[in-house]
Coordinates of C-alpha atoms in Angstrom, one line a residue:
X1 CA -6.2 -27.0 56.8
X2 CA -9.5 -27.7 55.4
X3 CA -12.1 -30.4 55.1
X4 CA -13.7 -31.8 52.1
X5 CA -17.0 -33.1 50.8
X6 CA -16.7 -36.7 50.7
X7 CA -19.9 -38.7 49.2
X8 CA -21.0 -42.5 49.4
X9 CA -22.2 -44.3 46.1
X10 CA -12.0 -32.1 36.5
X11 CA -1.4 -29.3 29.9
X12 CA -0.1 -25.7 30.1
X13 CA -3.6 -26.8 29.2
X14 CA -5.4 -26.0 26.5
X15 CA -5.6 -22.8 25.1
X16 CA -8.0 -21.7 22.4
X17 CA -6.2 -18.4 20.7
X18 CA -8.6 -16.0 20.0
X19 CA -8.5 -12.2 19.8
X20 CA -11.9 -11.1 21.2
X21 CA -14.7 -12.9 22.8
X22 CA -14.5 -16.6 23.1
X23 CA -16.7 -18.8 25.0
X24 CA -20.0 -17.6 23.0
X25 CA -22.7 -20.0 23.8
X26 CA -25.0 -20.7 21.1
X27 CA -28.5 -20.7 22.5
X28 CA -30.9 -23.1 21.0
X29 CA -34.7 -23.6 20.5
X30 CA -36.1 -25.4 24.0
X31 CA -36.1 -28.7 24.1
X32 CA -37.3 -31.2 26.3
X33 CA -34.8 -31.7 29.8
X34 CA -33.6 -34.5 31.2
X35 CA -32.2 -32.6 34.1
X36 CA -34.9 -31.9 36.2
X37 CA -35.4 -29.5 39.4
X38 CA -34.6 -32.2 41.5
X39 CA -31.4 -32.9 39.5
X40 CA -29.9 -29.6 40.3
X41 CA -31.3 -30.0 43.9
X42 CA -28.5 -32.4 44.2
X43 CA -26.3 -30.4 42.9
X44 CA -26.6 -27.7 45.1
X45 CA -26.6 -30.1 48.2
X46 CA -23.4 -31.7 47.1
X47 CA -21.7 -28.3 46.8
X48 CA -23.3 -27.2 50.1
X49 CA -21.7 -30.1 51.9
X50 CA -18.8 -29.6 50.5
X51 CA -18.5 -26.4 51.7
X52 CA -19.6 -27.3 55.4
X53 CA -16.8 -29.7 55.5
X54 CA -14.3 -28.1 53.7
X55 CA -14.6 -25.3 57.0
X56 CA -13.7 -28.8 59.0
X57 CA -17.6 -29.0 60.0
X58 CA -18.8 -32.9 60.5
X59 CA -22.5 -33.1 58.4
X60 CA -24.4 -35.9 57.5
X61 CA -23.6 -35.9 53.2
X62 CA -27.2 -37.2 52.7
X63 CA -28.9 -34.5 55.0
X64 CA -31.7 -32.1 53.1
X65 CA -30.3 -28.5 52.1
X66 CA -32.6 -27.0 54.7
X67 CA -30.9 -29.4 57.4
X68 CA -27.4 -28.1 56.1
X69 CA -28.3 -24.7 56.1
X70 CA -29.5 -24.9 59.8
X71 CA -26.5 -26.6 61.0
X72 CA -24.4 -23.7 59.7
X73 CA -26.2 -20.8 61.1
X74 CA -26.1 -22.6 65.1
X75 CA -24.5 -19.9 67.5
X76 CA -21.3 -22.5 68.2
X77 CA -20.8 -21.8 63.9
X78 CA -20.4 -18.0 64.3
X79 CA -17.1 -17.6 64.7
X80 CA -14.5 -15.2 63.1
X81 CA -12.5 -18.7 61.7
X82 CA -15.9 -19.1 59.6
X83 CA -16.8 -15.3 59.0
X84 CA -16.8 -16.3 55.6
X85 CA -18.8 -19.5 55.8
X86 CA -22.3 -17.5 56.2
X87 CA -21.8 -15.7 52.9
X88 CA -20.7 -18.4 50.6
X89 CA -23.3 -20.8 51.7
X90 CA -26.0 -18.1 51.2
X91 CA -24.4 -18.1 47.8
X92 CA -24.2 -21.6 47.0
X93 CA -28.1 -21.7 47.7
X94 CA -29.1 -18.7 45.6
X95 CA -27.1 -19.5 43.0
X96 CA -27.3 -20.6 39.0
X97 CA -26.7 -23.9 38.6
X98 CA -25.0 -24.7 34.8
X99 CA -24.5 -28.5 34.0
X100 CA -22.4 -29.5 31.0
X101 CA -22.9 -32.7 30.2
X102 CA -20.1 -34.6 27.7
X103 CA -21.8 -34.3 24.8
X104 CA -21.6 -30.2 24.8
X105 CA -25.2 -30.2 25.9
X106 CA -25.5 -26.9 28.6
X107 CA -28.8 -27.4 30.8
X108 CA -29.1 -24.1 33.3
X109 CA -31.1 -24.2 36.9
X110 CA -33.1 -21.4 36.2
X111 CA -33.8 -21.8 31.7
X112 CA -33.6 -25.3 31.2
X113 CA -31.1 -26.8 28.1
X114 CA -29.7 -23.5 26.8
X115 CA -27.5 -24.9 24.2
X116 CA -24.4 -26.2 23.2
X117 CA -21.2 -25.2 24.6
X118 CA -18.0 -24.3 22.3
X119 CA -16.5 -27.3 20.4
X120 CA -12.6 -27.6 20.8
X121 CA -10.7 -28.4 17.9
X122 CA -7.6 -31.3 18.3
X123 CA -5.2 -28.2 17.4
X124 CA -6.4 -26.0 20.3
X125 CA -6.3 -28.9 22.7
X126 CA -2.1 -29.2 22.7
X127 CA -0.8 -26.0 24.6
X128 CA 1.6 -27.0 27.3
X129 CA -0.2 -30.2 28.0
X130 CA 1.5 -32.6 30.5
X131 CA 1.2 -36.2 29.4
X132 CA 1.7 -38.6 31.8
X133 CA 4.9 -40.3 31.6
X134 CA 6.1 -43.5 34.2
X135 CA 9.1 -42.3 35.8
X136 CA 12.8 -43.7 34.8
X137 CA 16.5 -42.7 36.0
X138 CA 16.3 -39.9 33.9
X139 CA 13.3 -37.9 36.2
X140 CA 14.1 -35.6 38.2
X141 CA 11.2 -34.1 41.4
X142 CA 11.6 -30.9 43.8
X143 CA 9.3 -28.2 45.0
X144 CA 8.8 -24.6 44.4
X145 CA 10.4 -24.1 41.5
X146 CA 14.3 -25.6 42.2
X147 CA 14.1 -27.7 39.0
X148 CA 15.0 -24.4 36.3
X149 CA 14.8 -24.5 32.9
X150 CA 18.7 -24.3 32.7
X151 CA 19.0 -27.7 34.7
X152 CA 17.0 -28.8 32.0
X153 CA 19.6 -28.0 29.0
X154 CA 18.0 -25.0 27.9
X155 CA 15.7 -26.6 25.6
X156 CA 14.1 -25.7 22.3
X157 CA 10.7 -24.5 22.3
X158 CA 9.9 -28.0 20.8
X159 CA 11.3 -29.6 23.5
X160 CA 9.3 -28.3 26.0
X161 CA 5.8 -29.7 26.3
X162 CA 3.8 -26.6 25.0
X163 CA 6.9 -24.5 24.3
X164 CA 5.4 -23.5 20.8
X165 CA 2.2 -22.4 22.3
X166 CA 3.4 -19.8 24.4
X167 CA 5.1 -18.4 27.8
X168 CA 3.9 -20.1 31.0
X169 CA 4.6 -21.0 34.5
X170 CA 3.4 -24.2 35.0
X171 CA 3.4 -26.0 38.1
X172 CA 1.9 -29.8 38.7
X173 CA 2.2 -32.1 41.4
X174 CA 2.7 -35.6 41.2
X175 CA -0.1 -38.6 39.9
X176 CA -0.7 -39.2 43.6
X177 CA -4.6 -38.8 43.6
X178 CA -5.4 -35.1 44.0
X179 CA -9.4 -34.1 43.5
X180 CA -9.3 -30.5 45.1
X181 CA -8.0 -27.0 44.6
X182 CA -8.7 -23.8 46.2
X183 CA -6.9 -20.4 46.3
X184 CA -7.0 -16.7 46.6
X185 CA -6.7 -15.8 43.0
X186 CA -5.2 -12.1 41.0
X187 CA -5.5 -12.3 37.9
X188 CA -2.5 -10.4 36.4
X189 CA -2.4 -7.2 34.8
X190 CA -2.0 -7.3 31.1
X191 CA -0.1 -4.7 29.0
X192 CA 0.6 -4.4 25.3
X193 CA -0.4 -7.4 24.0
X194 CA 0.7 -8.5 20.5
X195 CA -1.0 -10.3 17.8
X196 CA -2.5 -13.3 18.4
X197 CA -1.5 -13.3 22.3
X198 CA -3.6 -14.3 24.9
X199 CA -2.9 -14.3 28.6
X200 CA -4.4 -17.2 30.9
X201 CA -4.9 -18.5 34.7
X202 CA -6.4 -21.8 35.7
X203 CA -6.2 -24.7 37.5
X204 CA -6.0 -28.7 35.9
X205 CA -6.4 -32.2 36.7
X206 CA -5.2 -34.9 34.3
X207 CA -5.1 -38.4 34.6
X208 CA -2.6 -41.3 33.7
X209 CA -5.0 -42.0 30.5
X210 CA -5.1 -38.5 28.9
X211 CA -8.6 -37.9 30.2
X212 CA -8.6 -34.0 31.2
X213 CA -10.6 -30.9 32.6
X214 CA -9.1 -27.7 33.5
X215 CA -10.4 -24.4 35.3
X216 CA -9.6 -20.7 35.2
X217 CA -9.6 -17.3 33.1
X218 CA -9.1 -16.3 29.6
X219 CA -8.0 -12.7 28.7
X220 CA -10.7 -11.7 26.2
X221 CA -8.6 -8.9 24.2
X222 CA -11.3 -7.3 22.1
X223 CA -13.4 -6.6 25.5
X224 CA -10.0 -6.3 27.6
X225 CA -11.5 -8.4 30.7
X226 CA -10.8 -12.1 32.1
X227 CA -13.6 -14.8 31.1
X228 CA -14.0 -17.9 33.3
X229 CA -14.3 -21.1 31.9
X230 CA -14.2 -24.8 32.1
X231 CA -12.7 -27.1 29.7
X232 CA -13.0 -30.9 29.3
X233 CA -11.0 -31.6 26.0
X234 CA -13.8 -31.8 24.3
X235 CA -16.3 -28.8 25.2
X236 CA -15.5 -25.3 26.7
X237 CA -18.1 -23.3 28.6
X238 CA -17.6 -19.5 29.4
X239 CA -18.9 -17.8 32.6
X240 CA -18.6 -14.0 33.7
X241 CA -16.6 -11.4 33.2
X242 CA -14.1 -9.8 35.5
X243 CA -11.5 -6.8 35.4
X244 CA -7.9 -6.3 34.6
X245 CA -6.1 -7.4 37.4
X246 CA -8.7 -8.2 39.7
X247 CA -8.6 -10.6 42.8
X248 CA -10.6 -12.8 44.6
X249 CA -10.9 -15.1 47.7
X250 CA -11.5 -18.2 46.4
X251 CA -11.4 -19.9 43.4
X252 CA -12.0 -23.7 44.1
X253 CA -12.0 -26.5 41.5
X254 CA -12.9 -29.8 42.6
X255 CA -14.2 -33.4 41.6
X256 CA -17.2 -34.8 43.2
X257 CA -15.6 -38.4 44.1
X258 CA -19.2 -40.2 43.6
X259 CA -20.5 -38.8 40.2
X260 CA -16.8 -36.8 39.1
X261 CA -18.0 -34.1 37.8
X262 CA -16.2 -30.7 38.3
X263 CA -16.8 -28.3 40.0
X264 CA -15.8 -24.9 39.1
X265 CA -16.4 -21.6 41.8
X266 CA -15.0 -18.7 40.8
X267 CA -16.0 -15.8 43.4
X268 CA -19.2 -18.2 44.2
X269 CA -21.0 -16.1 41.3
X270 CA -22.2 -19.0 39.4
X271 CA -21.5 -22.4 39.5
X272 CA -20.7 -24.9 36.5
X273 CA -20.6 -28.2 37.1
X274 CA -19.1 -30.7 33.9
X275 CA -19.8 -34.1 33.0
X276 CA -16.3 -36.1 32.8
X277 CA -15.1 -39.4 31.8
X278 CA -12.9 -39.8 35.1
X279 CA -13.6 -43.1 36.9
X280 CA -12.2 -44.2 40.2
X281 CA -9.1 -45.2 39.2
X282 CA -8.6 -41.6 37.3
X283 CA -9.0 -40.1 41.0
X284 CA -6.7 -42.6 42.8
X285 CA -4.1 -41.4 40.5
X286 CA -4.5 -37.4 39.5
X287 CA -2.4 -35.4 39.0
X288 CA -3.4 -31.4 39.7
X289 CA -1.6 -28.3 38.1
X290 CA -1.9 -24.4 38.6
X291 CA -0.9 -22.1 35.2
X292 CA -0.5 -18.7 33.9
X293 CA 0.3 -18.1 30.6
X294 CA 0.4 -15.9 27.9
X295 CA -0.6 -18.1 24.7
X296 CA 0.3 -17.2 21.2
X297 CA 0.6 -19.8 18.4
X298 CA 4.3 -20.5 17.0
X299 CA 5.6 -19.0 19.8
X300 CA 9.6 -19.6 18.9
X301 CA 11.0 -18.9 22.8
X302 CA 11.5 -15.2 22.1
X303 CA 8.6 -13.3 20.0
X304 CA 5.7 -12.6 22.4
X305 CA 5.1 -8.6 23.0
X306 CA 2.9 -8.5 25.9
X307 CA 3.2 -9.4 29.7
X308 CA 0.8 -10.7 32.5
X309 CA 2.2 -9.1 35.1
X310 CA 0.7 -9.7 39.0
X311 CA -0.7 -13.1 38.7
X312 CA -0.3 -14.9 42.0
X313 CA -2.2 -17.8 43.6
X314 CA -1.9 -17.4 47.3
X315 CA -3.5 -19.3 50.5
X316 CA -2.9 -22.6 47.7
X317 CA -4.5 -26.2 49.2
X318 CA -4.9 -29.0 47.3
X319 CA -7.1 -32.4 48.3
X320 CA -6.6 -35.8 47.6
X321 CA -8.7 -38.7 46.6
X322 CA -10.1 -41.0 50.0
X323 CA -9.0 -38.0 52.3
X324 CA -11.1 -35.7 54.6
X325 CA -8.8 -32.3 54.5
X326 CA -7.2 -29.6 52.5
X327 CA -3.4 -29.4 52.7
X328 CA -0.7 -26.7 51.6
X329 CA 0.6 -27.2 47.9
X330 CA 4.1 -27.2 49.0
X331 CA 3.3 -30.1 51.2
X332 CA 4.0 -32.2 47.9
X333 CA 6.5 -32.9 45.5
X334 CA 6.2 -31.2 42.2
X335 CA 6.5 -33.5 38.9
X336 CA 9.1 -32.8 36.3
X337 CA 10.0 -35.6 33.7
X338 CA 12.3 -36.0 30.6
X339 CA 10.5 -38.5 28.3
X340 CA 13.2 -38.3 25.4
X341 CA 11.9 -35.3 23.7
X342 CA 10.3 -33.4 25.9
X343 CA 10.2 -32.1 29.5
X344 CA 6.7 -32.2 30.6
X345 CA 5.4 -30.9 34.4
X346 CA 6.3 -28.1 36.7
X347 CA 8.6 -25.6 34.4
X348 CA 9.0 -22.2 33.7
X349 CA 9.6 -21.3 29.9
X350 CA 11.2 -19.5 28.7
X351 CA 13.2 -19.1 32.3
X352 CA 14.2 -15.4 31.3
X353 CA 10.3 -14.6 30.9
X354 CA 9.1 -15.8 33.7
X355 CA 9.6 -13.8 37.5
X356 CA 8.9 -14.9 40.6
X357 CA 7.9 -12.6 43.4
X358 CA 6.7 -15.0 46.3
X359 CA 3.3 -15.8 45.3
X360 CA 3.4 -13.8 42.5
X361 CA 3.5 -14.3 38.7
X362 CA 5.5 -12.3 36.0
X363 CA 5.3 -12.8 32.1
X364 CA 7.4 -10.3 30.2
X365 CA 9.8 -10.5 27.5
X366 CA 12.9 -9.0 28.9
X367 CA 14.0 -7.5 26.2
X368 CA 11.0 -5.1 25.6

């Protein structure tokens, strides 16, 4: 169990398909910053609390970074249930700082505004995206993965939300107001991609509305290494690179419940924050969701090569809007629904591509 930052007063998602390096950020001729020193001050003290409290340590969410900082290095904080804490707060304050604002703008801690980040096109923005639905008779709800894609008729790709746009587990919990994620990540091993496929990990929140932002790693097949990003609909930025198959202790996605931006910490290497459109209301009602995927456009339920092979989100706790703690995933009830012509949530597709080991993720077409 954790605790969270509070303060007084981000489907299968989308998937841009792209064969070698996506995420470019297009660096522009300096400009005057709105987003001052003080600015990402704040930004840093936000994540610093959060930190602090997610390790179930009371602070004061107004107190100066030095006055954090202090509180965590006391004698009585030195103990092997926060050996970790010491390192990732040393991180947090070191750190680059990127802000994305809606707009595409990217402003950086350490260069100023930098540029603008990648644009995504209304075609890229469809893969395996979970529109929110209000329940009816026809719904059906379970956890870890007892509602199968053969309870659910065997479907055509078309009638799975996303089932065009590639092979994916997707599991999402319920709109009951989630605002937190945090795992220990592997990114999966990838093998003999095909054409135009494109292997992905990342975590989601979406709201009742439509409204968006999503977390995680792209496969970049030209350099053969996993990208981070952070997506809002709208704008992608990329982050750093990491290997085939790699795996790391935390990767937490969160939204600051007084300005809701995102936060995205992958490894604690850099942090991106992004500008969203959530409100209140948005966070009383989220919905979270955890994929891996291999993408590929016009994907007909049977014709990807490749396979993704290891992926696994482990240690999984989730947060919800107005509470102080981290719980398990499984704690909650996944979200599955039938709207007429689709199924949308927590699926596997297609069932015979997707393996479950535990924790761990298989993609592979079975018949390769």
């Amino acid at each position: 169990m954790f605790r969270k930052n509070k303060f007084f007063g981000v489907g299968l998602a989308t998937i841009l398909m792209c064969s070698a390096f996506s995420g470019s950020l297009a660096y522009a001729e300096p400009k005057a910053t709105k987003y001052d020193a003080a600015f990402f001050e704040n930004l840093k003290q936000r994540a610093i609390v959060h930190e602090l409290q997610e390790h179930q340590i009371a602070v004061n969410p107004k107190a100066s970074i030095a006055e954090l900082l202090n509180t965590a290095d006391s004698t009585s904080l030195k103990s092997k249930s926060n050996s970790d804490l010491q390192q990732n707060l040393e991180k947090l304050n070191k750190s680059e700082y990127i802000y994305l604002t809606l707009d595409g703008e990217v402003y950086s801690s350490e260069k100023g505004y930098v540029g603008m980040a990648d644009k995504v096109e209304s075609k890229e923005d469809s893969v395996t995206d979970a529109t929110y639905t209000e329940a009816s008779s026809i719904s059906e709800s379970g956890n870890k993965h007892d509602i199968s894609i053969s309870s659910k008729r065997n479907p055509n790709p078309w009638e799975v939300s996303g089932g065009t746009t590639g092979a994916f587990s997707r599991v999402q919990l319920d709109y009951d107001g989630f605002d937190g994620v945090n795992a220990r990540v592997i990114l999966p091993t990838v093998r003999d991609l095909g054409v135009n496929e494109q292997p992905w990990v990342y975590y989601g929140f979406d709201a009742k509305n439509g409204k968006k932002v999503e977390g995680g790693f792209s496969f970049q097949t030209g350099q053969k290494r996993y990208k981070g990003f952070i997506k809002n609909g709208g704008y992608e930025y990329s982050i750093e690179t990491w290997v085939n198959g790699e795996g790391y202790n935390s990767v937490k996605f969160y939204i600051d419940n007084s300005t809701y931006n995102a936060y995205l910490l992958a490894y604690y290497n850099q942090i991106v924050v992004m500008q969203t459109s959530f409100n209140s209301s948005d966070l009383s009602s989220m919905s979270v969701k955890r994929v891996t995927a291999i993408a590929k456009d016009n994907f007909d339920g049977s014709n990807i090569y490749g396979s993704a092979i290891g992926g696994e989100f482990s240690d999984l706790v989730v947060s919800k809007f107005n509470s102080d703690y981290y719980y398990p995933w499984d704690n909650y009830s996944d979200y599955s629904f039938w709207d007429g012509s689709q199924w949308l949530g927590t699926i596997d597709w297609p069932t015979d591509y997707i393996t479950h080991f535990d924790t761990s993720v298989w993609i592979r077409n079975p018949n390769r």
